[in-house]
Short mmCIF file of C-alpha atoms in Angstrom, two decimals:
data_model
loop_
_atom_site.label_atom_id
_atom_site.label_comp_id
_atom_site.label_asym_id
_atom_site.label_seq_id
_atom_site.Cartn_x
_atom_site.Cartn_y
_atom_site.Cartn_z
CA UNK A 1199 -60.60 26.56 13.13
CA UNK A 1200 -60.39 23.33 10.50
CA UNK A 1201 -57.45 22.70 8.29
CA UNK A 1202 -57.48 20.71 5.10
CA UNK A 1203 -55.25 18.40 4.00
CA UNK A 1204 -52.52 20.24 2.51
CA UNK A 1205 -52.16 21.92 5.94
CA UNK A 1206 -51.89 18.47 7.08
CA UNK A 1207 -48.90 17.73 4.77
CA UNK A 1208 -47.28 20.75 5.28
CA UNK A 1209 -46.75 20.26 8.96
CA UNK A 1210 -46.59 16.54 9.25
CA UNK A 1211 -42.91 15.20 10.45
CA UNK A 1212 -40.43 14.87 7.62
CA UNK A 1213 -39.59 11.60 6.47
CA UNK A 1214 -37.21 9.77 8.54
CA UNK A 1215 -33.89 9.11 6.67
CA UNK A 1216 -33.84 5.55 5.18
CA UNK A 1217 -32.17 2.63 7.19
CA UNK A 1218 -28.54 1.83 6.62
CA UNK A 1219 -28.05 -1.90 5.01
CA UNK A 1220 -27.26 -4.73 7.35
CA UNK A 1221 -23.86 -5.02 8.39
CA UNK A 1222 -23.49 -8.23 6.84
CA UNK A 1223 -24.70 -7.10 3.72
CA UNK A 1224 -21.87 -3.83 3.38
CA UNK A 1225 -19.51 -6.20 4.69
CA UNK A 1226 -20.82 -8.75 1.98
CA UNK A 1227 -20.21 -6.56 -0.56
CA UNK A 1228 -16.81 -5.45 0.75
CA UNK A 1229 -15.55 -8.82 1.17
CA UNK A 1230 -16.45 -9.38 -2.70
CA UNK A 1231 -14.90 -6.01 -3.92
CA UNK A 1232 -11.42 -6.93 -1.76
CA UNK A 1233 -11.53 -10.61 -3.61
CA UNK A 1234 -11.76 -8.94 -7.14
CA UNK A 1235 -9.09 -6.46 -6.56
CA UNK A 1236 -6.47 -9.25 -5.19
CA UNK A 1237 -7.09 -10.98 -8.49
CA UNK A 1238 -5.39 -8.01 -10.30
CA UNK A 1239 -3.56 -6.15 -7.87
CA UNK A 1240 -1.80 -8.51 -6.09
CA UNK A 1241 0.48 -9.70 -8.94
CA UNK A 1242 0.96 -6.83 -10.54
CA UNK A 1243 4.47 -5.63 -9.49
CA UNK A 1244 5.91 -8.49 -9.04
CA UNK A 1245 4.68 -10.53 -12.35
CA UNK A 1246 5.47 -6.88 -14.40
CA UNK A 1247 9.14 -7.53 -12.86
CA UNK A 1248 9.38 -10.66 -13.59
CA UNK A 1249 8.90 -9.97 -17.23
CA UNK A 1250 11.96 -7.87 -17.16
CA UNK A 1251 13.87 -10.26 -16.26
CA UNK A 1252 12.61 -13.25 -18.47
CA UNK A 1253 11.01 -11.88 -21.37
CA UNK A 1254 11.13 -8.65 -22.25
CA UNK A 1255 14.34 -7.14 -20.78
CA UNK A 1256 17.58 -6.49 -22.59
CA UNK A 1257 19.65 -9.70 -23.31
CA UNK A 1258 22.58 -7.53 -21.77
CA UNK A 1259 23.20 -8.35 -17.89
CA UNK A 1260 23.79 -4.67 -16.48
CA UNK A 1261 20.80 -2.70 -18.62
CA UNK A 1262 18.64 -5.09 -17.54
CA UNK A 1263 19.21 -4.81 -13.75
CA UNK A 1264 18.59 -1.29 -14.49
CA UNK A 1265 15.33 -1.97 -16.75
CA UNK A 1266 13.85 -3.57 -13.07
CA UNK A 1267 15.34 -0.98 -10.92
CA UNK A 1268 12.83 1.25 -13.01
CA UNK A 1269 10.10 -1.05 -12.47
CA UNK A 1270 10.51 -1.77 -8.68
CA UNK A 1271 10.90 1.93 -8.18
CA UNK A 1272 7.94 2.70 -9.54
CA UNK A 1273 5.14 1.99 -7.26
CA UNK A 1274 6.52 3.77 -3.95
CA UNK A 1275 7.91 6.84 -6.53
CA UNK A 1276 4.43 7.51 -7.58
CA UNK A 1277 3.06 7.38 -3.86
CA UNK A 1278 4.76 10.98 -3.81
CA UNK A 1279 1.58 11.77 -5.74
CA UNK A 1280 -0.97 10.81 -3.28
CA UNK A 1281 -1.47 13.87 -1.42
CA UNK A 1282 -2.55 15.41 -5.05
CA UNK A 1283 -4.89 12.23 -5.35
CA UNK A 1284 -6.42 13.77 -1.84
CA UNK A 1285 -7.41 16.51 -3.77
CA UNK A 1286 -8.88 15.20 -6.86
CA UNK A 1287 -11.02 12.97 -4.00
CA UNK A 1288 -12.26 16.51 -2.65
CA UNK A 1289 -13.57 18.02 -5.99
CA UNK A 1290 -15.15 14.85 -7.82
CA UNK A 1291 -17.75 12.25 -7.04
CA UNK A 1292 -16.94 9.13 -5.66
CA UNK A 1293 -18.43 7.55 -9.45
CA UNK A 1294 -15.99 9.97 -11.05
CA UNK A 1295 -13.01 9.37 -9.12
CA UNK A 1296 -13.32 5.08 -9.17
CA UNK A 1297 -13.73 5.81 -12.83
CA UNK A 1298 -10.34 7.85 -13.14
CA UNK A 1299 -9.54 5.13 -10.77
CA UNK A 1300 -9.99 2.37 -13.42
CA UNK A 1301 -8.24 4.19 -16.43
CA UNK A 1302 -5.05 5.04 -14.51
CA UNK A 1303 -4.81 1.86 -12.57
CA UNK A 1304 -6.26 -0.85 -14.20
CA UNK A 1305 -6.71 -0.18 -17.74
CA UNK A 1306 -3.01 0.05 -18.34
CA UNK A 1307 -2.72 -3.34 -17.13
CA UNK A 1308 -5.04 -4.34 -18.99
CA UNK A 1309 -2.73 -3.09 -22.02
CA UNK A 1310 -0.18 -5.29 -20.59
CA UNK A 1311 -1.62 -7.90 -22.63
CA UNK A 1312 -0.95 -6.22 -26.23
CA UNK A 1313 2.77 -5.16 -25.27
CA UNK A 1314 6.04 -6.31 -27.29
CA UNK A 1315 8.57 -4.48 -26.30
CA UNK A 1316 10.07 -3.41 -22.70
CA UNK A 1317 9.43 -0.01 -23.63
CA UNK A 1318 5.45 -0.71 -24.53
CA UNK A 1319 6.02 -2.78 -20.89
CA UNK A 1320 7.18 -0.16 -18.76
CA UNK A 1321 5.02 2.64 -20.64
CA UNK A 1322 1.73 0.51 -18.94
CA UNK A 1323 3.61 0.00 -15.94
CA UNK A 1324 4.49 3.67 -15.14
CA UNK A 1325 0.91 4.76 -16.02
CA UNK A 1326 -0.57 2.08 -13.48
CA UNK A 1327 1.89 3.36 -10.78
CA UNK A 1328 0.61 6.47 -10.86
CA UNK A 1329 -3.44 5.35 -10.41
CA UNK A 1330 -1.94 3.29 -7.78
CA UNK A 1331 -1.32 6.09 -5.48
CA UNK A 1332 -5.45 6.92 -5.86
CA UNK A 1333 -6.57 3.90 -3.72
CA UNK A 1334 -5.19 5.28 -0.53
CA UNK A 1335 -7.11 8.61 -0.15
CA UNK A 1336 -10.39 6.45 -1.24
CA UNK A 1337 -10.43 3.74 1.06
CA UNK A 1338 -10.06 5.91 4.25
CA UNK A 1339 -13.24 7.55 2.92
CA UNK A 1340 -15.29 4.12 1.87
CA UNK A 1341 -14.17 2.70 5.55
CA UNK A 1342 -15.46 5.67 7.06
CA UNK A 1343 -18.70 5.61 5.54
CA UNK A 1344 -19.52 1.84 5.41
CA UNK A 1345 -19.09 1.30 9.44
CA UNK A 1346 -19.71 2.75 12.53
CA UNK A 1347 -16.90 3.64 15.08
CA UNK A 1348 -17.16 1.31 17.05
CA UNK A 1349 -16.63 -1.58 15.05
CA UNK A 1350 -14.46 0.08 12.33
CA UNK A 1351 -10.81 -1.62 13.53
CA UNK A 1352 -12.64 -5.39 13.51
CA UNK A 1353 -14.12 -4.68 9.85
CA UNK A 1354 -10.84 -3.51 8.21
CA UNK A 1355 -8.92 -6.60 10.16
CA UNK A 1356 -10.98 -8.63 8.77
CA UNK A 1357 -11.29 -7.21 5.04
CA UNK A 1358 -7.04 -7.51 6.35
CA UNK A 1359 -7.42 -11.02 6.34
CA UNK A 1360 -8.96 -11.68 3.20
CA UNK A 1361 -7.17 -9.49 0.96
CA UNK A 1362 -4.28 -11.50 2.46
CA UNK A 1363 -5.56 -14.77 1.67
CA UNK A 1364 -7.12 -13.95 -1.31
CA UNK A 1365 -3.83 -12.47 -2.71
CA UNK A 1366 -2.16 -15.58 -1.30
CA UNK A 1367 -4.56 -17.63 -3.55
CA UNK A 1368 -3.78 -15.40 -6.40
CA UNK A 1369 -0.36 -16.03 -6.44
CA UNK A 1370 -0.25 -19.17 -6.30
CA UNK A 1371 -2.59 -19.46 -9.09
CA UNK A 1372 -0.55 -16.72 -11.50
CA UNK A 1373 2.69 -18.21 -10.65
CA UNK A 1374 2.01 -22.16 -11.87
CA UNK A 1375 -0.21 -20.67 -15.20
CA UNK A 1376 3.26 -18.35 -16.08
CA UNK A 1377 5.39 -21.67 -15.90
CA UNK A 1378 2.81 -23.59 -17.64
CA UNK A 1379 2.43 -20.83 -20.34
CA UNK A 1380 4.86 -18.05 -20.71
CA UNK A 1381 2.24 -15.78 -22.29
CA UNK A 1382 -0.48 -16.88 -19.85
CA UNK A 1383 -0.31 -13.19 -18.39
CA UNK A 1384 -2.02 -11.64 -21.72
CA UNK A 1385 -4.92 -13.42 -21.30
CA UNK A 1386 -4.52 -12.82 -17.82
CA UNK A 1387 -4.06 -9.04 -17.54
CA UNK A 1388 -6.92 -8.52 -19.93
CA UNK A 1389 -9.81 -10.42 -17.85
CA UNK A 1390 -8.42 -9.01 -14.58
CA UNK A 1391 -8.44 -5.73 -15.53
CA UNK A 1392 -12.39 -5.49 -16.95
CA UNK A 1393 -12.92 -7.86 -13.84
CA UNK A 1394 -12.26 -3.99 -11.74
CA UNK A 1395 -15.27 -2.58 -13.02
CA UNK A 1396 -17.26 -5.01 -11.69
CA UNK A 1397 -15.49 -4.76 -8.22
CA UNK A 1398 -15.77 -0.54 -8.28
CA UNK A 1399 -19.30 -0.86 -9.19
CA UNK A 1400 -19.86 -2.57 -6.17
CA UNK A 1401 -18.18 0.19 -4.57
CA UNK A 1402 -20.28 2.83 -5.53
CA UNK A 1403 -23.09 0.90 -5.13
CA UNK A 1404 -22.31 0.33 -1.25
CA UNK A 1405 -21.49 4.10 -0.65
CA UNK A 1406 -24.96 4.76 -1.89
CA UNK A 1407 -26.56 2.42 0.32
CA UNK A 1408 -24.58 3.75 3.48
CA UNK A 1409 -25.26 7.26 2.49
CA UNK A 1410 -21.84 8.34 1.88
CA UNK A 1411 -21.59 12.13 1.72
CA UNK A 1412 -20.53 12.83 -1.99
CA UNK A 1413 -20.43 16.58 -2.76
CA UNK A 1414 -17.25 17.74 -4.31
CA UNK A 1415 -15.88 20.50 -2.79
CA UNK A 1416 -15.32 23.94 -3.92
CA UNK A 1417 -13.30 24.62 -7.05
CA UNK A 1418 -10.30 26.81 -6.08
CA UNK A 1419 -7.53 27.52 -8.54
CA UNK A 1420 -4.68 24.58 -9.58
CA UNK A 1421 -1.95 26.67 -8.31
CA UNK A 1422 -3.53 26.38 -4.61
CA UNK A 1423 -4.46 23.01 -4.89
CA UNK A 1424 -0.62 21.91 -6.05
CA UNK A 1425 0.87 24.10 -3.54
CA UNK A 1426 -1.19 23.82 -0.64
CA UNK A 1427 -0.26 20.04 -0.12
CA UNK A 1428 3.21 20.44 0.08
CA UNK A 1429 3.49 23.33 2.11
CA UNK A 1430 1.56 21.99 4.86
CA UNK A 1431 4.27 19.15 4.66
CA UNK A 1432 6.71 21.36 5.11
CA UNK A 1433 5.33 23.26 7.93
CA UNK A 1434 4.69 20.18 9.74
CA UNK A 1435 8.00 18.35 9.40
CA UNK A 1436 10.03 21.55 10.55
CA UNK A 1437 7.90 22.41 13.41
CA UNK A 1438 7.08 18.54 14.71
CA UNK A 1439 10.36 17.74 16.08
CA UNK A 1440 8.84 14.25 17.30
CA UNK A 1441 7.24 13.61 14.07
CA UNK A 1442 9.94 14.70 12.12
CA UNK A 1443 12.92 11.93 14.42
CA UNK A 1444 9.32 9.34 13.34
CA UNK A 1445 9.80 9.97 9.60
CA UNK A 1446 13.61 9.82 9.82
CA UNK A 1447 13.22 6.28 11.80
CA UNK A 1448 10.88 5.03 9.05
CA UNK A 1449 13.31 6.82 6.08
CA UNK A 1450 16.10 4.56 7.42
CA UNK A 1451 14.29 1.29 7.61
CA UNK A 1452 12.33 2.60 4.11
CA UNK A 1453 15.98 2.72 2.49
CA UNK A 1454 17.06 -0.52 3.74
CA UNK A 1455 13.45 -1.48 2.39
CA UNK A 1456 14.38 -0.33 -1.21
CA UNK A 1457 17.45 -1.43 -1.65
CA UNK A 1458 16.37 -5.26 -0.78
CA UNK A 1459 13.11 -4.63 -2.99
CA UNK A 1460 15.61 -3.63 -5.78
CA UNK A 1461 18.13 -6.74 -5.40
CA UNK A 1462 15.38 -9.64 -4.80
CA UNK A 1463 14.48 -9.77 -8.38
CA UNK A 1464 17.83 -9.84 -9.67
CA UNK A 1465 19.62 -11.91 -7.07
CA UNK A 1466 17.13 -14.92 -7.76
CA UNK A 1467 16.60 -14.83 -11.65
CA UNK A 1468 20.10 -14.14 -12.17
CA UNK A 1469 22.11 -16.02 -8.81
CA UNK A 1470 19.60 -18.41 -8.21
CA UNK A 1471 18.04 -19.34 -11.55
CA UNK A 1472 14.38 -19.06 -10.26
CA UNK A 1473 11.63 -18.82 -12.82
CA UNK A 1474 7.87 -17.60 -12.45
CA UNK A 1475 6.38 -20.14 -10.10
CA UNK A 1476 9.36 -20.54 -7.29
CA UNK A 1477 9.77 -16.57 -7.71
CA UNK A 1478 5.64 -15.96 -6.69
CA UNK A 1479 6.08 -18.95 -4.35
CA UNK A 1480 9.42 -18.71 -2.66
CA UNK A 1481 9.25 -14.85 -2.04
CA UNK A 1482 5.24 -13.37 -2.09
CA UNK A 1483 2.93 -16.66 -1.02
CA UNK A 1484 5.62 -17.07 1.92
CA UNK A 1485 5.82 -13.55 2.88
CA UNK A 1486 2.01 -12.99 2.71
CA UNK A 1487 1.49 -16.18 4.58
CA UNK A 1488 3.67 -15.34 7.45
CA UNK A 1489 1.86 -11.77 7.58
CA UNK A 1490 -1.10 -13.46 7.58
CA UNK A 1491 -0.47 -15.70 10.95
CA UNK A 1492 1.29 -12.92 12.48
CA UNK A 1493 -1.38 -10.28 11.84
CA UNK A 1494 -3.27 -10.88 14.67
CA UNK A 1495 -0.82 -11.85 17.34
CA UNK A 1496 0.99 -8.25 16.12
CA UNK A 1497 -2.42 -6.28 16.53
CA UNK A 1498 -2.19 -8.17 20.24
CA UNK A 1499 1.79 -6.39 20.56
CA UNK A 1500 0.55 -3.00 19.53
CA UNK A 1501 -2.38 -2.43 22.28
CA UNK A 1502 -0.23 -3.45 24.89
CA UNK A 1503 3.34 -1.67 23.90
CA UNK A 1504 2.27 1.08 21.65
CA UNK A 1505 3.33 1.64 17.52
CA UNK A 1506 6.68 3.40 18.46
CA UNK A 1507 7.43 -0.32 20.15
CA UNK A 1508 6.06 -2.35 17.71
CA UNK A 1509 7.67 -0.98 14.67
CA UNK A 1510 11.05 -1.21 16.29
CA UNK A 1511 10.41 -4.80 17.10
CA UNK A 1512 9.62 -5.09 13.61
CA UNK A 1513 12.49 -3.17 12.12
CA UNK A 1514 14.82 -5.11 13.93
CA UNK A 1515 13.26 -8.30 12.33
CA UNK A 1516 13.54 -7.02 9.51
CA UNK A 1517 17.00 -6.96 10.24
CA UNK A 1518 17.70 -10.72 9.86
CA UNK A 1519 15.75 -10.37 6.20
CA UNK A 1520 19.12 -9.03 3.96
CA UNK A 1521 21.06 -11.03 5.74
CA UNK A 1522 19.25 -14.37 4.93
CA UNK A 1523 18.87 -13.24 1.04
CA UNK A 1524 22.81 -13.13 1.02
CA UNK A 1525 22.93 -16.72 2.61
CA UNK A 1526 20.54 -17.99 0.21
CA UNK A 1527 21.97 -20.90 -2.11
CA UNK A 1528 18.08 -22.26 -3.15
CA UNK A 1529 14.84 -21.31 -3.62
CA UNK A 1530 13.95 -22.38 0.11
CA UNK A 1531 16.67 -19.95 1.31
CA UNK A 1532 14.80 -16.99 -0.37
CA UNK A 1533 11.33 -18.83 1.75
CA UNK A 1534 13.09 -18.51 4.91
CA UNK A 1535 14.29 -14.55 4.08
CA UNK A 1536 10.74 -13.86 2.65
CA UNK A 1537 9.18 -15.67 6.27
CA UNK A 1538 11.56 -13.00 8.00
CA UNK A 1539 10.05 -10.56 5.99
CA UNK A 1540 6.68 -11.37 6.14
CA UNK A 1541 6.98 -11.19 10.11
CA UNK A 1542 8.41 -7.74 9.85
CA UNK A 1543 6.14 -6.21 7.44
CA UNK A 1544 2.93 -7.74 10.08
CA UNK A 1545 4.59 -5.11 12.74
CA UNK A 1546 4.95 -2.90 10.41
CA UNK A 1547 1.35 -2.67 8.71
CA UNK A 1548 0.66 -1.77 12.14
CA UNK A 1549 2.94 0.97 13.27
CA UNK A 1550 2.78 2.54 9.83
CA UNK A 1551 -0.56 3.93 10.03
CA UNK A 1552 -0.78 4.70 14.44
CA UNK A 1553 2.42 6.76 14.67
CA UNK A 1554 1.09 9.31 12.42
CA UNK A 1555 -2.17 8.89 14.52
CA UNK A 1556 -0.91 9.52 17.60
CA UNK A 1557 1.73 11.83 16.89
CA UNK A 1558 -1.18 14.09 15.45
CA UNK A 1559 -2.75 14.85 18.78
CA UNK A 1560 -6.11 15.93 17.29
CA UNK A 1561 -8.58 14.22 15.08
CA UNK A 1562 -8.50 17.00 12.60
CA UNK A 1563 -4.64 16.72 12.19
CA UNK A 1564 -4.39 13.05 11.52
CA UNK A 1565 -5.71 12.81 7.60
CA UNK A 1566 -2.87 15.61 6.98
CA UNK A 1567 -0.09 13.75 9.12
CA UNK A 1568 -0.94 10.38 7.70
CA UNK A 1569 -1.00 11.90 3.69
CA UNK A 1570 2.82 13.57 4.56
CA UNK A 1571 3.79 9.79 6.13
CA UNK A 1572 2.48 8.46 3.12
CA UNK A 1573 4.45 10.73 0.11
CA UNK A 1574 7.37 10.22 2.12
CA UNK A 1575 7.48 6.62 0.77
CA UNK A 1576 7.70 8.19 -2.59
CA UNK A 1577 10.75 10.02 -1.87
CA UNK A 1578 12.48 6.76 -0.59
CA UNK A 1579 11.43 5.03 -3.55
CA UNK A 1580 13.30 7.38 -6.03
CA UNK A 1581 16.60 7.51 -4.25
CA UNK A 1582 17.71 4.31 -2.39
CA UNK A 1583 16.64 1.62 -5.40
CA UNK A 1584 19.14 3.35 -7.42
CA UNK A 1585 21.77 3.22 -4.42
CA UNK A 1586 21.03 0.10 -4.04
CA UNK A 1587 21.36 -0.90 -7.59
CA UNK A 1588 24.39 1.25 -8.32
CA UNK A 1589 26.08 -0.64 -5.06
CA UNK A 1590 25.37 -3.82 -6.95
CA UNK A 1591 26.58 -2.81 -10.64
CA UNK A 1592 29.98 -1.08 -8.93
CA UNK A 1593 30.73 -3.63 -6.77
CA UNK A 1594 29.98 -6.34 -8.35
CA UNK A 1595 28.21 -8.20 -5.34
CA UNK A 1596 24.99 -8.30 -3.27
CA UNK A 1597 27.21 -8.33 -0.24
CA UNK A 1598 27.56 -4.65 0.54
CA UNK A 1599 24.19 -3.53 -0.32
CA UNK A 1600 22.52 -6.08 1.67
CA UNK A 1601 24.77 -5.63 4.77
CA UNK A 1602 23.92 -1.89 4.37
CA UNK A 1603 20.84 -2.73 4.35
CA UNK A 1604 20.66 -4.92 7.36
CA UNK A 1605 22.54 -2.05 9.17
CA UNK A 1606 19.90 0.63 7.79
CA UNK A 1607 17.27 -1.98 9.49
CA UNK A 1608 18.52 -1.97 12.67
CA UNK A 1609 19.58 1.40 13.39
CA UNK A 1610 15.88 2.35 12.54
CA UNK A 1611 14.99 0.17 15.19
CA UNK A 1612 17.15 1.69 17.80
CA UNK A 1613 15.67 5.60 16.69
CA UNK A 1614 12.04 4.39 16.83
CA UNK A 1615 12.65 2.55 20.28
CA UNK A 1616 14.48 5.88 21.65
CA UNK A 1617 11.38 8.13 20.21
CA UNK A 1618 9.44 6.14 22.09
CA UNK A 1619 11.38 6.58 25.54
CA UNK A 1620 11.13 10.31 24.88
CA UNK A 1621 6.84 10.67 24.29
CA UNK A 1622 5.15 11.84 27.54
CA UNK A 1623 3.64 9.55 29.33
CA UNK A 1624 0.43 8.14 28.24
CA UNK A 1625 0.97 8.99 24.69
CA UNK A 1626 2.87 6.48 23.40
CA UNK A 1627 0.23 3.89 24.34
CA UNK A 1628 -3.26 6.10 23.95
CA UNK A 1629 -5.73 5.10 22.21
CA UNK A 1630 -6.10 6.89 18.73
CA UNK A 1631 -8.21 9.33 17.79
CA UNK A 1632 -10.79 8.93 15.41
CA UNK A 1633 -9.75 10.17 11.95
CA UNK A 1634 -11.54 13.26 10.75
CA UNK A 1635 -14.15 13.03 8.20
CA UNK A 1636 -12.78 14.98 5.54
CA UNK A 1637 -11.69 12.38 3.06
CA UNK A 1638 -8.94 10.59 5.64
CA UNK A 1639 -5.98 9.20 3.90
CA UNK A 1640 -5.92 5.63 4.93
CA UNK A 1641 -2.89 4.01 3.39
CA UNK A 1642 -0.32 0.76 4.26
CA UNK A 1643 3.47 0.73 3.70
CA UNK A 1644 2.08 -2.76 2.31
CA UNK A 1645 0.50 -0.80 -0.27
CA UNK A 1646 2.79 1.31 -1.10
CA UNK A 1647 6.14 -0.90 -0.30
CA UNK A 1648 5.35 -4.19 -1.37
CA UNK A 1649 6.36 -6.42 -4.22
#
């Protein structure tokens, strides 16, 4: 018995699926995306800060420490909203969610540029904030989808790398145009911001290429999607006892963390006399170029003593960092504090993200454990700026808040070492599981606690 041609076509083989892009071409791409995002992101807090202090804050000394305590506590208070970010990721496209993306985050920078008032200034500032907390959920997803397993870690070192240079470069840059020009950063703000939409398209672009799964979940009702979140947080903390002593080491070193990131700005425009350029010099291209040296060598410290280890190496570090701001009488004294703080923050980029791994167990646990280590840096952001500020304004001096804060450092050091002691054997060092599929949150502390 014959059979035509449509019989042919109707049992031929289906088409295969088409061929992913080169890696060289998604990590092309990436690379570009990560330079275009330093441009904008990588001054924003501390430049917005800055302008409190020398331009737009109140000409009184004690509101205007408090004007930048509300800027500096911005950022990590709005992390608190990431795990809500999660969701939005679940129910949208990933063209829909870089464009809410945009309007939260960048646009109001952007707006920075038309501002007159420290109101209008902290109005854009508190809106950006809040999109900041959307990049974490997204990136876990974009890494997953743009490279295999097996080469995953090298990738996102290397995109590391460049986002560290690259902000490095745009420091620099920023910092000499603001003491050049004091109103350099309208002109600035502006271009940087439309510069995202190139940068995002490029991101949606690559996730098409890869074949990024991009069905939105779904819909279930608001109330379930609010609650849902922090319930599961609260499950987990109470019944995770080793979890829970994890999240109280990093909520000691996170308050020390605050109340330095809440007395830098004031302690060198107002002690020190520092203006744009030695501020973006002196504190984030030395910080960011210690990190950058010590990135590596850190990565090297991890596989062979484990993240509990390594972030108590770091925390004690860290220790030294308060200590040196209070001896500073110069702009290179604040250098050699931010150098001790760029070598903690290189341990810690590392341990922040594998203790949640490992302490997960299972792959399917570990986008929920990391989301719950990541809102956590929320909740330190809202309370221990203002304690650190309010040691300041009562006292009168940076000496007890920064020695509290050196103490804070160290005695997070000495939990996470003991936590470490305590994990059964072979889990402290194991390799981590890979991170489920569904939308894994991927975040930094350097993300979310930086300046």
């Amino acid at each position: 018995m014959g059979f035509n041609v449509s019989d042919r076509a109707a049992t031929a083989a289906p088409l295969a699926p088409p061929a992913r892009p080169s890696r060289r071409l998604v990590l092309g791409g990436h690379v570009v995306f990560t330079l275009i995002n330093t441009v904008l992101f990588s001054n924003a807090v501390w430049l917005v800060t800055l302008l409190v202090r020398l331009h737009f804050g109140s000409a009184d000394a004690a509101t205007r420490d408090w004007q930048t305590t509300l800027v500096t506590a911005a950022v990590p208070t709005c992390f608190l909203l990431s795990i809500f970010w999660h969701e939005l990721l679940r129910r949208v496209t990933l063209r829909t969610y870089l464009a809410v993306f945009w309007l939260v985050a960048a646009l109001p920078l952007g707006c920075i540029a038309f501002v007159h008032s420290y109101g209008q200034l902290l109005l854009c500032h508190l809106v950006a904030t809040v999109g900041f907390a959307g990049w974490a959920p997204v990136n876990g997803k974009l890494l997953k989808s743009f490279y295999d397993d097996a080469i995953r870690g090298r990738m996102y070192a290397a995109l590391n790398v460049v986002a560290l240079g690259g902000g490095i470069a745009a420091v620099y840059v920023v910092g000499r145009w603001m003491e050049a020009a004091p109103e350099a950063f309208r002109p600035y703000f502006v271009g940087a911001a439309l510069l995202q939409v190139a940068g995002l398209a490029i991101l949606v672009r690559l996730a098409r290429l890869t074949g990024m799964p991009d069905e939105p979940a779904r819909a279930e009702p608001w109330r379930t999607a609010v609650l849902r979140p922090l319930r599961n947080m609260h499950a987990i903390l109470r019944t995770d006892r080793r979890f829970r002593r994890y999240e109280i080491a990093f909520m000691n070193y996170g308050a020390a963390f605050m109340i330095c990131e809440a007395l830098l700005p004031v302690l060198t425009t107002t002690q020190l006399g520092m203006g744009y350029k030695e501020y973006a010099h002196m504190t984030q291209v030395a910080a960011k170029v210690v990190t950058l040296v010590l990135t590596l060598p850190m990565g090297w410290l991890l596989d062979r003593i484990g993240p509990m280890r390594t972030s108590a190496v770091a925390f004690a570090g860290l220790g030294a960092y308060p200590l040196l701001l209070l001896a500073a009488t110069g702009p290179w004294g604040i250098a050699a504090a931010s150098s001790a703080f760029g070598f903690g923050m290189a341990g810690v980029a590392m341990g922040w993200m594998l203790g949640p791994v490992i302490l997960a167990g299972s792959a399917e646990r570990v986008p929920q454990y990391v989301a719950i280590h990541a809102t956590l840096v929320g909740i330190r952001g809202v309370v221990f700026q203002g304690v650190g500020m309010g040691l300041y304004r009562l006292t009168g001096s940076f000496t007890w808040p920064l020695f509290a804060a050196a103490a804070a450092f160290i005695w997070a050091a000495v939990q996470m070492w003991r936590l470490h002691r305590e994990l059964p054997a072979g889990v402290a060092s194991a390799p981590p599981p890979e991170p489920a599929s569904a939308d894994p949150v991927l975040a930094t502390e350097g993300a979310a606690e930086s300046r």
